[in-house]
PDB file of C-alpha atoms in Angstrom:
ATOM      1  CA  MET A  18      21.430 -34.180  99.562  1.00  0.00           C
ATOM      2  CA  ALA A  19      23.580 -33.860  96.470  1.00  0.00           C
ATOM      3  CA  GLU A  20      21.777 -33.108  93.141  1.00  0.00           C
ATOM      4  CA  GLN A  21      21.509 -36.246  90.896  1.00  0.00           C
ATOM      5  CA  THR A  22      21.071 -36.340  87.146  1.00  0.00           C
ATOM      6  CA  VAL A  23      20.083 -38.959  84.626  1.00  0.00           C
ATOM      7  CA  SER A  24      20.648 -38.346  80.962  1.00  0.00           C
ATOM      8  CA  GLY A  25      21.584 -34.834  81.818  1.00  0.00           C
ATOM      9  CA  ALA A  26      18.211 -34.049  83.514  1.00  0.00           C
ATOM     10  CA  VAL A  27      18.214 -32.964  87.206  1.00  0.00           C
ATOM     11  CA  LEU A  28      16.048 -35.430  89.171  1.00  0.00           C
ATOM     12  CA  PRO A  29      13.611 -33.971  91.739  1.00  0.00           C
ATOM     13  CA  GLU A  30      14.221 -35.257  95.230  1.00  0.00           C
ATOM     14  CA  LEU A  31      11.171 -37.498  94.881  1.00  0.00           C
ATOM     15  CA  TRP A  32      12.755 -39.348  91.998  1.00  0.00           C
ATOM     16  CA  VAL A  33      16.199 -39.910  93.517  1.00  0.00           C
ATOM     17  CA  VAL A  34      16.640 -43.723  93.979  1.00  0.00           C
ATOM     18  CA  ASP A  35      17.652 -44.777  97.421  1.00  0.00           C
ATOM     19  CA  GLN A  36      21.156 -46.052  97.566  1.00  0.00           C
ATOM     20  CA  ARG A  37      19.935 -49.449  98.747  1.00  0.00           C
ATOM     21  CA  LEU A  38      17.959 -49.946  95.560  1.00  0.00           C
ATOM     22  CA  ARG A  39      21.102 -49.206  93.507  1.00  0.00           C
ATOM     23  CA  ARG A  40      22.842 -52.225  95.012  1.00  0.00           C
ATOM     24  CA  ARG A  41      20.584 -54.651  93.160  1.00  0.00           C
ATOM     25  CA  SER A  42      19.002 -54.708  89.741  1.00  0.00           C
ATOM     26  CA  LEU A  43      15.242 -54.744  89.864  1.00  0.00           C
ATOM     27  CA  ARG A  44      13.015 -56.311  87.189  1.00  0.00           C
ATOM     28  CA  ILE A  45      10.583 -53.552  86.314  1.00  0.00           C
ATOM     29  CA  ALA A  46       7.561 -53.429  83.993  1.00  0.00           C
ATOM     30  CA  ILE A  47       6.146 -50.176  82.570  1.00  0.00           C
ATOM     31  CA  THR A  48       2.733 -49.763  81.046  1.00  0.00           C
ATOM     32  CA  GLY A  49       2.367 -46.988  78.552  1.00  0.00           C
ATOM     33  CA  ALA A  50       6.056 -47.299  77.865  1.00  0.00           C
ATOM     34  CA  ALA A  51       5.897 -45.524  74.458  1.00  0.00           C
ATOM     35  CA  GLY A  52       4.517 -42.328  75.837  1.00  0.00           C
ATOM     36  CA  LEU A  53       6.389 -39.306  77.103  1.00  0.00           C
ATOM     37  CA  GLN A  54       6.591 -40.345  80.827  1.00  0.00           C
ATOM     38  CA  GLY A  55       6.940 -44.049  80.315  1.00  0.00           C
ATOM     39  CA  SER A  56       9.758 -43.772  77.783  1.00  0.00           C
ATOM     40  CA  HIS A  57      11.758 -41.376  79.959  1.00  0.00           C
ATOM     41  CA  LEU A  58      11.128 -43.493  83.018  1.00  0.00           C
ATOM     42  CA  GLY A  59      12.248 -46.568  81.174  1.00  0.00           C
ATOM     43  CA  GLU A  60      15.454 -44.942  79.788  1.00  0.00           C
ATOM     44  CA  ALA A  61      16.329 -43.633  83.267  1.00  0.00           C
ATOM     45  CA  LEU A  62      15.855 -47.005  84.912  1.00  0.00           C
ATOM     46  CA  LEU A  63      17.804 -48.818  82.190  1.00  0.00           C
ATOM     47  CA  GLU A  64      20.637 -46.251  82.725  1.00  0.00           C
ATOM     48  CA  LEU A  65      20.572 -47.141  86.461  1.00  0.00           C
ATOM     49  CA  GLY A  66      21.024 -50.803  85.563  1.00  0.00           C
ATOM     50  CA  HIS A  67      17.588 -52.209  85.976  1.00  0.00           C
ATOM     51  CA  ASP A  68      16.034 -54.908  83.828  1.00  0.00           C
ATOM     52  CA  VAL A  69      13.169 -52.977  82.202  1.00  0.00           C
ATOM     53  CA  TRP A  70      10.255 -54.406  80.190  1.00  0.00           C
ATOM     54  CA  GLY A  71       7.664 -52.054  78.640  1.00  0.00           C
ATOM     55  CA  VAL A  72       4.267 -52.572  77.055  1.00  0.00           C
ATOM     56  CA  ASP A  73       2.233 -50.085  74.971  1.00  0.00           C
ATOM     57  CA  ASN A  74      -0.527 -50.271  72.461  1.00  0.00           C
ATOM     58  CA  TYR A  75       0.822 -47.248  70.537  1.00  0.00           C
ATOM     59  CA  SER A  76      -2.530 -45.522  70.417  1.00  0.00           C
ATOM     60  CA  ARG A  77      -0.805 -42.233  71.367  1.00  0.00           C
ATOM     61  CA  GLY A  78       2.899 -42.891  72.095  1.00  0.00           C
ATOM     62  CA  SER A  79       5.360 -43.210  69.417  1.00  0.00           C
ATOM     63  CA  TYR A  80       8.692 -44.012  71.110  1.00  0.00           C
ATOM     64  CA  ARG A  81      10.041 -47.255  69.922  1.00  0.00           C
ATOM     65  CA  ASP A  82      12.844 -49.287  71.402  1.00  0.00           C
ATOM     66  CA  ASN A  83      13.727 -52.931  71.829  1.00  0.00           C
ATOM     67  CA  TRP A  84      12.584 -53.062  75.462  1.00  0.00           C
ATOM     68  CA  ILE A  85       9.013 -52.127  74.513  1.00  0.00           C
ATOM     69  CA  ALA A  86       6.531 -54.780  73.346  1.00  0.00           C
ATOM     70  CA  LYS A  87       3.257 -54.015  71.552  1.00  0.00           C
ATOM     71  CA  GLY A  88       0.367 -54.994  73.745  1.00  0.00           C
ATOM     72  CA  ASP A  89      -2.931 -53.686  75.117  1.00  0.00           C
ATOM     73  CA  LEU A  90      -3.888 -54.058  78.809  1.00  0.00           C
ATOM     74  CA  ARG A  91      -7.464 -54.668  77.625  1.00  0.00           C
ATOM     75  CA  ASP A  92      -6.138 -57.952  76.211  1.00  0.00           C
ATOM     76  CA  GLN A  93      -6.298 -60.691  78.834  1.00  0.00           C
ATOM     77  CA  MET A  94      -3.248 -62.546  77.474  1.00  0.00           C
ATOM     78  CA  ALA A  95      -1.159 -59.349  77.646  1.00  0.00           C
ATOM     79  CA  VAL A  96      -2.152 -58.883  81.382  1.00  0.00           C
ATOM     80  CA  GLN A  97      -1.306 -62.444  82.127  1.00  0.00           C
ATOM     81  CA  ARG A  98       2.091 -62.035  80.567  1.00  0.00           C
ATOM     82  CA  LEU A  99       2.665 -58.953  82.591  1.00  0.00           C
ATOM     83  CA  THR A 100       1.427 -60.377  85.879  1.00  0.00           C
ATOM     84  CA  SER A 101       3.291 -63.679  85.542  1.00  0.00           C
ATOM     85  CA  GLY A 102       6.640 -61.953  84.760  1.00  0.00           C
ATOM     86  CA  ASN A 103       7.912 -61.989  88.358  1.00  0.00           C
ATOM     87  CA  PHE A 104       8.411 -58.237  88.265  1.00  0.00           C
ATOM     88  CA  ASP A 105       9.652 -56.374  91.332  1.00  0.00           C
ATOM     89  CA  VAL A 106       7.893 -53.201  90.347  1.00  0.00           C
ATOM     90  CA  VAL A 107       5.065 -52.386  87.827  1.00  0.00           C
ATOM     91  CA  PHE A 108       4.463 -48.788  86.749  1.00  0.00           C
TER      92      PHE A 108
END
């Protein structure tokens, strides 16, 4: 399998997106989106053309972008918005 990169970083084989998923845009939600892993995951998925929505309470993470909303999963309303969003994938 050919080596693939996103934002200049080589993706491990586990992270390589199957070609079938590249044919359609997925609606994806990411919890903890302002942290190290969530922000990199979100940017990589955006670069691949997916519709990404992130939520973070910013208790530790500091990455800010227009695709991340402030919210806390301990808040029932935030969870309802997340689960009623018709997402294909939630991280």
